[in-house]
Coordinates of C-alpha atoms and ligand atoms in Angstrom, one line a residue:
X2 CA -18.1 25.4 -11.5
X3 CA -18.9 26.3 -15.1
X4 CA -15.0 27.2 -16.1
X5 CA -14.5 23.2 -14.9
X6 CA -17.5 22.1 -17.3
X7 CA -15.8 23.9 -19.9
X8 CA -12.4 21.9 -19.8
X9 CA -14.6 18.7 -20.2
X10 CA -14.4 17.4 -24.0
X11 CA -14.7 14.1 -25.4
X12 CA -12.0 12.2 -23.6
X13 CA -10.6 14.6 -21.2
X14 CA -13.8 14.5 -18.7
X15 CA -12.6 16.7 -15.0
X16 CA -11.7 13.9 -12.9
X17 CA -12.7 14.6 -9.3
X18 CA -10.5 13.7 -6.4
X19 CA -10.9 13.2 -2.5
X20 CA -7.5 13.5 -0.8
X21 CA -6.4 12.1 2.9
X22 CA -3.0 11.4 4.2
X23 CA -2.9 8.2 6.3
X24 CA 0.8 9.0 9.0
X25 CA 1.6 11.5 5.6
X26 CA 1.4 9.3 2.5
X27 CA -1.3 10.5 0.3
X28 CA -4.5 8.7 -1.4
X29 CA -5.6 10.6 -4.3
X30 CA -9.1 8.9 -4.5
X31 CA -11.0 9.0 -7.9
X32 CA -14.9 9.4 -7.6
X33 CA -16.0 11.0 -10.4
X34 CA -14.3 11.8 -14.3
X35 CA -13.0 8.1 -14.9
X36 CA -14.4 6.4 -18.1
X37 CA -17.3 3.4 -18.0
X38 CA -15.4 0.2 -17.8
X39 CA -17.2 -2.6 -16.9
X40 CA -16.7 -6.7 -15.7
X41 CA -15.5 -8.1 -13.1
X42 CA -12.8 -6.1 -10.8
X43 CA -10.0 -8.3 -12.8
X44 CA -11.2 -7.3 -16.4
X45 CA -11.7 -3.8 -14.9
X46 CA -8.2 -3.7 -14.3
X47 CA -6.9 -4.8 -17.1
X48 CA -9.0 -2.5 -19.0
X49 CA -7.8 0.5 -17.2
X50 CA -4.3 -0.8 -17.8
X51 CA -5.1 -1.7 -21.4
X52 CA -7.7 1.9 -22.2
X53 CA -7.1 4.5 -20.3
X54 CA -3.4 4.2 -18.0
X55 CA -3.0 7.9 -19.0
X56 CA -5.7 8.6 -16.4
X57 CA -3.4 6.8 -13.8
X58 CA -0.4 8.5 -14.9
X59 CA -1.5 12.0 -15.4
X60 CA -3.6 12.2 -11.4
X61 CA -0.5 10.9 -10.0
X62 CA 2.7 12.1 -12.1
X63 CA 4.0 15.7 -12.1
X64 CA 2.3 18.6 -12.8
X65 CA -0.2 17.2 -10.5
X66 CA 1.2 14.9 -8.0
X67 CA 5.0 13.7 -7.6
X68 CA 7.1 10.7 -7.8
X69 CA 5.9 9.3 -4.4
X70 CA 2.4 9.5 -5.0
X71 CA -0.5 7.6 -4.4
X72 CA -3.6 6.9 -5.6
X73 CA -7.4 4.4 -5.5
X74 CA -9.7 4.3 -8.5
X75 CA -13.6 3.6 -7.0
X76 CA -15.1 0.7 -8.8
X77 CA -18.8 0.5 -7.5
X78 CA -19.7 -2.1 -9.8
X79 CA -18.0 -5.3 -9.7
X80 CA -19.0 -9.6 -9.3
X81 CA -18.7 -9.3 -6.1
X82 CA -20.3 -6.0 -5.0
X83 CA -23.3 -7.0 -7.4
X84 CA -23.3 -10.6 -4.8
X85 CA -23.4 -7.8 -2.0
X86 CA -20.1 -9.8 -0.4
X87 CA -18.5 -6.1 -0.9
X88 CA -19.9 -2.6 -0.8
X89 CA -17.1 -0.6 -2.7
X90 CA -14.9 -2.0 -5.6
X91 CA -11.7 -0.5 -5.5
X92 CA -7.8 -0.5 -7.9
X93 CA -4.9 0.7 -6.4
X94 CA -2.6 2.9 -8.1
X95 CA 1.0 3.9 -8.0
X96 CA 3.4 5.8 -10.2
X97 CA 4.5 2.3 -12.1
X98 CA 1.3 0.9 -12.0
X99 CA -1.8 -1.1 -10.3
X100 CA -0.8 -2.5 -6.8
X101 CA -3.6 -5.9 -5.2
X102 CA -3.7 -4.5 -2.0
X103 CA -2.7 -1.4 0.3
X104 CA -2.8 -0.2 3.4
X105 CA -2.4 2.6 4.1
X106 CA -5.0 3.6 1.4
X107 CA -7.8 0.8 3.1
X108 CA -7.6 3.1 5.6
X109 CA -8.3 6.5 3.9
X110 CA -10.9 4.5 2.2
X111 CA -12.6 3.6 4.8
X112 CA -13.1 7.1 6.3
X113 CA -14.2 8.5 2.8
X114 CA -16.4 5.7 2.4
X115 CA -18.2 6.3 5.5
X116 CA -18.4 10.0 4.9
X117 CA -19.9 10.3 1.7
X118 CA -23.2 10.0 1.1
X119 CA -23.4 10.7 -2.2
X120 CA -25.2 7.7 -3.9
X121 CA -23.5 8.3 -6.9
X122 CA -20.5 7.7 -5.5
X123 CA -21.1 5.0 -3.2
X124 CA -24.2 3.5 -4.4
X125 CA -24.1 0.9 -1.6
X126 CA -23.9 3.6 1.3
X127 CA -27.0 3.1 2.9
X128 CA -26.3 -0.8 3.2
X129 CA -22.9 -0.1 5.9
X130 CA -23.6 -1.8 9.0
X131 CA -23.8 0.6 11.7
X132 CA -22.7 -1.0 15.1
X133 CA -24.2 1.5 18.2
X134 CA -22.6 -0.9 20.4
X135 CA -18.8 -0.1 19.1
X136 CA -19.9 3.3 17.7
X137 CA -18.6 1.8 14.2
X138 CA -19.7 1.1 10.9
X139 CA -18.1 -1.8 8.9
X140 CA -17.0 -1.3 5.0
X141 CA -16.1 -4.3 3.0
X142 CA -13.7 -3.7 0.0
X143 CA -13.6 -5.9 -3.1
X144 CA -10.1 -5.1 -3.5
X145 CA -7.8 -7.3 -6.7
X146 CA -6.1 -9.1 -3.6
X147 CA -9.1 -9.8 -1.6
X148 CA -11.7 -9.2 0.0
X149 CA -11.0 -6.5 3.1
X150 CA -12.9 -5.6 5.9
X151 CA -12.5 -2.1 7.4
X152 CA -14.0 -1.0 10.7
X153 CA -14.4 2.8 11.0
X154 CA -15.5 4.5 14.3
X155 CA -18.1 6.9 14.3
X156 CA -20.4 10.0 15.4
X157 CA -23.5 8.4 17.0
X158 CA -25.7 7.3 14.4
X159 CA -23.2 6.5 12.1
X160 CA -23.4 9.4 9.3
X161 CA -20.1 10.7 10.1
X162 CA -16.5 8.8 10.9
X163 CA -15.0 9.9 13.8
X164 CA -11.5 11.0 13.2
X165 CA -10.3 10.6 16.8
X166 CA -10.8 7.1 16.8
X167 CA -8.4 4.7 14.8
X168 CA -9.3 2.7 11.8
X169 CA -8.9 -0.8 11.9
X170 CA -8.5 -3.6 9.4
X171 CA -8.1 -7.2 8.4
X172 CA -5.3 -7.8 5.8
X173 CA -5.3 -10.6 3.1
X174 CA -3.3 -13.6 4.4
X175 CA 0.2 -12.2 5.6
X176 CA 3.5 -15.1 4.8
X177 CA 7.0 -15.3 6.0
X178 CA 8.3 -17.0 2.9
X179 CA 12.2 -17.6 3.7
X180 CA 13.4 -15.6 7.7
X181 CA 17.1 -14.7 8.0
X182 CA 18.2 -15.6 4.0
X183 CA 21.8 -15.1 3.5
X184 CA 21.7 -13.3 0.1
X185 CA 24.6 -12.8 -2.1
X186 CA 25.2 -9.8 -3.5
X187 CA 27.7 -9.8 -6.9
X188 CA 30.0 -7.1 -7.3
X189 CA 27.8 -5.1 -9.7
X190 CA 25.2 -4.9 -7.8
X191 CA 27.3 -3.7 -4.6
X192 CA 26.8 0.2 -3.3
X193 CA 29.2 1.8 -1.8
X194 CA 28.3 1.4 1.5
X195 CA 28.0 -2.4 2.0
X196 CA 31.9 -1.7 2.4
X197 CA 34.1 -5.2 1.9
X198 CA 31.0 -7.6 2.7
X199 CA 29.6 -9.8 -0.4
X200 CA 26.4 -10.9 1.5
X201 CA 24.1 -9.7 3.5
X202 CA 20.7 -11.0 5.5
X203 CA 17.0 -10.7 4.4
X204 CA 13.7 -12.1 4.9
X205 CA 11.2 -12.4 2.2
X206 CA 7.3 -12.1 2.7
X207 CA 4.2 -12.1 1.1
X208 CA 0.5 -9.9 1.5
X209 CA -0.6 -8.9 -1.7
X210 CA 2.8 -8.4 -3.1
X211 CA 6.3 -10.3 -2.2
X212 CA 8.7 -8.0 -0.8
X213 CA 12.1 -8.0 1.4
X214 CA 13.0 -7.0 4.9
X215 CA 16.4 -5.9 5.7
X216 CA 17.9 -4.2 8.4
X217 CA 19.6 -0.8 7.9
X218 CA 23.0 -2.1 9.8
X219 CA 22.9 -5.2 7.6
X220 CA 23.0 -2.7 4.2
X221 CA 26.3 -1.0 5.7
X222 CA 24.5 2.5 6.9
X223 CA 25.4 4.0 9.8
X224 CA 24.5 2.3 13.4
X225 CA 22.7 4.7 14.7
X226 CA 19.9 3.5 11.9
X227 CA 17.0 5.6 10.7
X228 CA 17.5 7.7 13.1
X229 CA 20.6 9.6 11.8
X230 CA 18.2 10.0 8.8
X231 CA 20.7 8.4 6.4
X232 CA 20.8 10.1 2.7
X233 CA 17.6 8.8 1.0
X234 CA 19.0 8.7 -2.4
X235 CA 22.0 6.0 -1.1
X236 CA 19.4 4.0 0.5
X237 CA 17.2 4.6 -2.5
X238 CA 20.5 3.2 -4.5
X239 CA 20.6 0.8 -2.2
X240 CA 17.3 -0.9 -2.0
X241 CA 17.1 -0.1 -5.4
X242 CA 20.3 -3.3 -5.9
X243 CA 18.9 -5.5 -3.6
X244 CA 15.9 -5.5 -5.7
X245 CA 18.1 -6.4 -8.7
X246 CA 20.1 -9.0 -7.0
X247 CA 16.8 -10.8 -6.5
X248 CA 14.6 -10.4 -9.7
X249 CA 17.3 -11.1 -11.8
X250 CA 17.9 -14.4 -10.6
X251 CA 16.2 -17.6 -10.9
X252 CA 17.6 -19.1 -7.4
X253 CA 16.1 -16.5 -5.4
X254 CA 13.1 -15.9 -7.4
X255 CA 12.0 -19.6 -6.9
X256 CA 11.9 -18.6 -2.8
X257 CA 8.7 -16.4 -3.8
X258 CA 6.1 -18.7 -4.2
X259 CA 2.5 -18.7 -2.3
X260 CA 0.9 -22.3 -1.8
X261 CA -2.3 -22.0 -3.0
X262 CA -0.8 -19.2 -5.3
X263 CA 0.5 -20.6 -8.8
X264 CA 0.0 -17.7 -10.9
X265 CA 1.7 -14.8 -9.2
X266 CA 4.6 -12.8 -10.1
X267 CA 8.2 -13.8 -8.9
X268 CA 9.4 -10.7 -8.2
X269 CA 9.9 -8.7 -5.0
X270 CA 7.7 -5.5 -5.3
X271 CA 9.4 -3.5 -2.3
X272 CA 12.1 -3.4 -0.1
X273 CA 11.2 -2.4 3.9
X274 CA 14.3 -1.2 5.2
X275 CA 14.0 -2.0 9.3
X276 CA 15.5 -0.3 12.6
X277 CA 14.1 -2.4 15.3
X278 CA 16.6 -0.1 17.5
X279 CA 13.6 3.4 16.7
X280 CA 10.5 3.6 17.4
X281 CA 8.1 4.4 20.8
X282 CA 5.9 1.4 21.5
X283 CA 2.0 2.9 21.5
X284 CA -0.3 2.0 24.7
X285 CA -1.0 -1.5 24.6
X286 CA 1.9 -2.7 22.4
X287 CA 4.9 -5.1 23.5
X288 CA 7.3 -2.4 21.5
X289 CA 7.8 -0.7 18.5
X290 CA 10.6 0.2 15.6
X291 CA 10.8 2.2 12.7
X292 CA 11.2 1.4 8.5
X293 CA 11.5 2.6 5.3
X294 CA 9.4 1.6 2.5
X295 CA 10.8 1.6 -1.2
X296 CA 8.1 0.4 -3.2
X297 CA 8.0 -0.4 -7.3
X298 CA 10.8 1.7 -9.0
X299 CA 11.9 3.5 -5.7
X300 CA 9.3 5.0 -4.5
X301 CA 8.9 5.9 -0.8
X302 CA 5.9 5.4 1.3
X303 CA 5.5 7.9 4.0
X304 CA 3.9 5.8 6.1
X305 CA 4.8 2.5 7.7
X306 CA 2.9 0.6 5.0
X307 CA -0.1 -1.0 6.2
X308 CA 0.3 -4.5 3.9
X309 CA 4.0 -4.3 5.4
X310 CA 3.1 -3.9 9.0
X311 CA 1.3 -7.2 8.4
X312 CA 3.9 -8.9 5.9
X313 CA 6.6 -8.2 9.3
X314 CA 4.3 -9.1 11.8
X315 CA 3.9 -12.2 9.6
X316 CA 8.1 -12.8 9.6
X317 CA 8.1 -11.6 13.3
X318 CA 5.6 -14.3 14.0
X319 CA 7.6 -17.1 12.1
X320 CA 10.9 -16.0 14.1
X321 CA 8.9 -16.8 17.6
X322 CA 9.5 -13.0 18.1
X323 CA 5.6 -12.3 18.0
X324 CA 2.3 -14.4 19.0
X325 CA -1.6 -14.8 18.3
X326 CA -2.8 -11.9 20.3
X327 CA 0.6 -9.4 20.4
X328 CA 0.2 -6.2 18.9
X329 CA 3.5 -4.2 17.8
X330 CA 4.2 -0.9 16.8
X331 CA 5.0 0.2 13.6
X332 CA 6.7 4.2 13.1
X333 CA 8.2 5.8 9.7
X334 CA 10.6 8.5 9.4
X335 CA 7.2 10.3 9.4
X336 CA 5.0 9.1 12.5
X337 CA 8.9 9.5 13.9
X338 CA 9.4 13.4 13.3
X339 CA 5.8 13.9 15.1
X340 CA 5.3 13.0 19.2
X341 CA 1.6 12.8 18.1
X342 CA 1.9 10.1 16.0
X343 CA 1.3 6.1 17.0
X344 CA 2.3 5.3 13.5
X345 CA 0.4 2.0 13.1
X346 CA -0.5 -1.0 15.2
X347 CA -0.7 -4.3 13.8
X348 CA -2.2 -7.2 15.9
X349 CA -1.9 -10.6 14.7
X350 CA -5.2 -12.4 15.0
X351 CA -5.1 -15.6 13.8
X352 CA -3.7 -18.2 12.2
X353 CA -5.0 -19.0 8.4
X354 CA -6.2 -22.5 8.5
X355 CA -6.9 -22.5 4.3
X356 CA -6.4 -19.9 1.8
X357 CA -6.8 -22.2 -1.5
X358 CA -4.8 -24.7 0.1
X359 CA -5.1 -26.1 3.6
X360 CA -2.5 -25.4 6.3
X361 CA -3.7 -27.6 9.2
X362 CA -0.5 -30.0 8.8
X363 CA 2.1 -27.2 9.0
X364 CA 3.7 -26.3 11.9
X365 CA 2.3 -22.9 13.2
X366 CA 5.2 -21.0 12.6
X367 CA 4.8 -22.2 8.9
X368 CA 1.3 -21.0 8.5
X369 CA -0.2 -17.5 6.8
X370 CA -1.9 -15.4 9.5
X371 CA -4.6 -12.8 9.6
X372 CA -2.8 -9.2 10.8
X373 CA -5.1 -6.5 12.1
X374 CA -3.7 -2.7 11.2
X375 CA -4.9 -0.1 12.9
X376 CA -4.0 3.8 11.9
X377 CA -5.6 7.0 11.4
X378 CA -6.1 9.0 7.9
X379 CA -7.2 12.6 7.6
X380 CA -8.4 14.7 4.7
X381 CA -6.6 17.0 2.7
X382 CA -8.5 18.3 0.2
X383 CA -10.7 18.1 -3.0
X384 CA -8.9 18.6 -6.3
X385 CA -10.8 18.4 -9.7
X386 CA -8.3 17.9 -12.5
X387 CA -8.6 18.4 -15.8
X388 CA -6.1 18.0 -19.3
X389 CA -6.3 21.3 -21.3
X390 CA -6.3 20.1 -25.1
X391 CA -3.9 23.1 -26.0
X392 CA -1.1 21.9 -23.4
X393 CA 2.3 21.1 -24.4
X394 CA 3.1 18.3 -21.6
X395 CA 1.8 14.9 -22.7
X396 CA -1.4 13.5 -21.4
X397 CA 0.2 11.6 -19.2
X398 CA 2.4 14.3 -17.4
X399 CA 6.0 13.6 -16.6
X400 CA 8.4 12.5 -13.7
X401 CA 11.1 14.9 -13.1
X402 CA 13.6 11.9 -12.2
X403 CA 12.4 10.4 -15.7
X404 CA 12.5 12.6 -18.3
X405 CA 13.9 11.7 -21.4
Ligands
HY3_517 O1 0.4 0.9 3.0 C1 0.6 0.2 2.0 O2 0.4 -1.1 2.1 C2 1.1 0.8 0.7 N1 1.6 2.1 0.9 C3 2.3 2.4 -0.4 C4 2.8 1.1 -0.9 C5 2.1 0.0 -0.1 O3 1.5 -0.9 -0.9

């Protein structure tokens, strides 16, 4: 459209967006606008953190998205795409910054990717493995945690995804770090509703980020769980002190740690508040429950958070609760308030025998293992955004919640 063009100045090119909802959480995906940056998918993320994190900030703050949003910069170009081990680079972005891994975006992802045959775009399109057996294509992503492969159902020859079909994929190596933790919690980090307790019980896990697992009885709300839809900011409150109470201290810090793994970040990213008491199982699970995803500064995931749904299966697993082969069901408040939705499934697969350390001496219940998540994403829109030079917000757009 020529008013578009004539936004674009040195700088401040349109930025073109594809938009799906996977169970209601959004995935603002980038294809065309961002700058040339170049290297392998790890300098390429540091360079968009380092050059251009306005980008990030302005597609997925406010006046043009919101506090829970969600986003996936397309990085056609990168080591491993060039060694054709991938067909699609990808960086995940949130309000706060650049996530390794995430599911419920994979799977958006993986319908776009399918869809678009715009070269372009998807330079690599052509070379998606069509399957005429399963009626699915497969679409590797070279994503900063891993390598993730996405299987996406289709028309007949493969041209289009079929949107009636779920999406399935494998998720980096899944780890139940420390199940059933007895976590103190110091006076001034107590909320009001933990009430006279000083304590209360967590599990920690690991799949592309650490994060916590905590029941919604065990953080003092009400025991009829999620389902009397407690008041989000108190649980945001909440989740936000638990968070605290852990990154703030050595002790419990040192419980995050990967084998394998020396280099990552001590510090939980997000805290999955569970009701195993919620939740319809879907057809061809052994049951289901319901949680409540704060991720980063607060943020809440619509969805039930594909790279969760694995990191519990993984803690589920270690607690002799799940086995190889058991699929469970995974609901938000979302997939809840709709009978339609199944949420997501997650089937754990396998065990991990190595994963830059080898596991074969551990007992099972020790050992990482390979979760398959399976959910649906649908389009939303196409937005093409642009930054006027004459506006009086910042480049970067604001937060409501943050403005100083
Ligand atoms: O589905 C997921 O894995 C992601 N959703 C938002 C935050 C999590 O990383």
């Amino acid at each position: 459209m020529d008013l578009v063009r004539s936004f674009a100045t040195p700088g401040h090119e349109p930025i073109a967006c594809v938009e799906l909802h996977t169970v209601g959480m959004p995935t603002r995906i980038i294809v065309k606008g961002y700058p040339e940056i170049s290297g392998t998918l790890a300098e390429q993320k540091a360079e968009a953190l380092e050059q251009h994190d306005a980008i990030r900030q302005r597609i997925l703050s406010e006046p043009r998205g919101h506090f829970d949003m969600f986003g996936a910069i397309l990085r056609p170009h990168t080591e491993l795409t060039k060694s054709h081990k991938a067909h699609m680079g990808v960086l995940y972005i949130h309000p706060d910054g650049y996530s390794n891994m995430c599911g419920h975006a994979t799977i958006a992802l993986g319908r776009f990717l399918v869809d678009t045959h715009d070269l372009e775009v998807f330079p690599q399109r052509d070379q998606l493995k069509y399957d005429p057996t399963t009626g699915t294509s497969l679409v590797v992503l070279h994503t900063p945690g891993g390598l993730v492969e996405v299987t996406v159902p289709t028309n007949s020859d493969g041209s289009r995804s079929d949107p009636t079909r779920p999406i399935t994929f494998e998720a980096v190596p899944a780890f139940a770090l420390t199940t059933d933790y007895t976590l103190p919690i110091k006076p001034e980090n107590r909320w009001p509703e933990l009430g006279r307790r000083d304590s209360i019980n967590v599990s920690f896990a690991y799949c592309s980020a650490f994060s916590c697992q905590v029941s919604i009885q065990e953080l003092g709300f009400p025991h009829d769980g999620l389902q009397s839809r407690p008041m989000l900011e108190a649980l945001r409150f909440a989740t936000s002190q638990v968070r605290r109470t852990i990154n703030s201290n050595e002790e419990y810090r040192s419980l995050l740690k990967v084998p394998g793994k020396p280099g990552l970040d001590r510090c939980i990213f997000g805290v999955m508040v569970v009701d195993k008491a919620w939740g319809t199982a879907h057809e061809g699970t052994r049951g289901g429950e319901t949680g409540l995803y704060f991720f980063g500064k607060g943020h809440i995931d619509r969805s039930p958070t594909g790279s969760m749904a694995a990191a519990r299966a993984a803690v589920a697993f270690a607690k002799g609760e799940l086995s190889i082969g058991d699929s469970w069901t995974y609901h938000s408040l979302v997939s809840n308030s709709t009978s339609t939705s199944p949420g997501l499934v997650a089937t754990i697969l396998r065990l991990v025998t190595s994963n830059g350390v080898s596991y074969e001496d551990h007992e099972p219940s020790a050992r990482p293992v390979i979760v398959q998540i399976k959910g649906y994403a649908s389009y939303t829109g196409f937005h093409t955004f642009v930054y006027e030079e004459h506006d009086h917000l910042p480049r970067k757009g604001f937060l409501l919640s943050r403005l100083e």
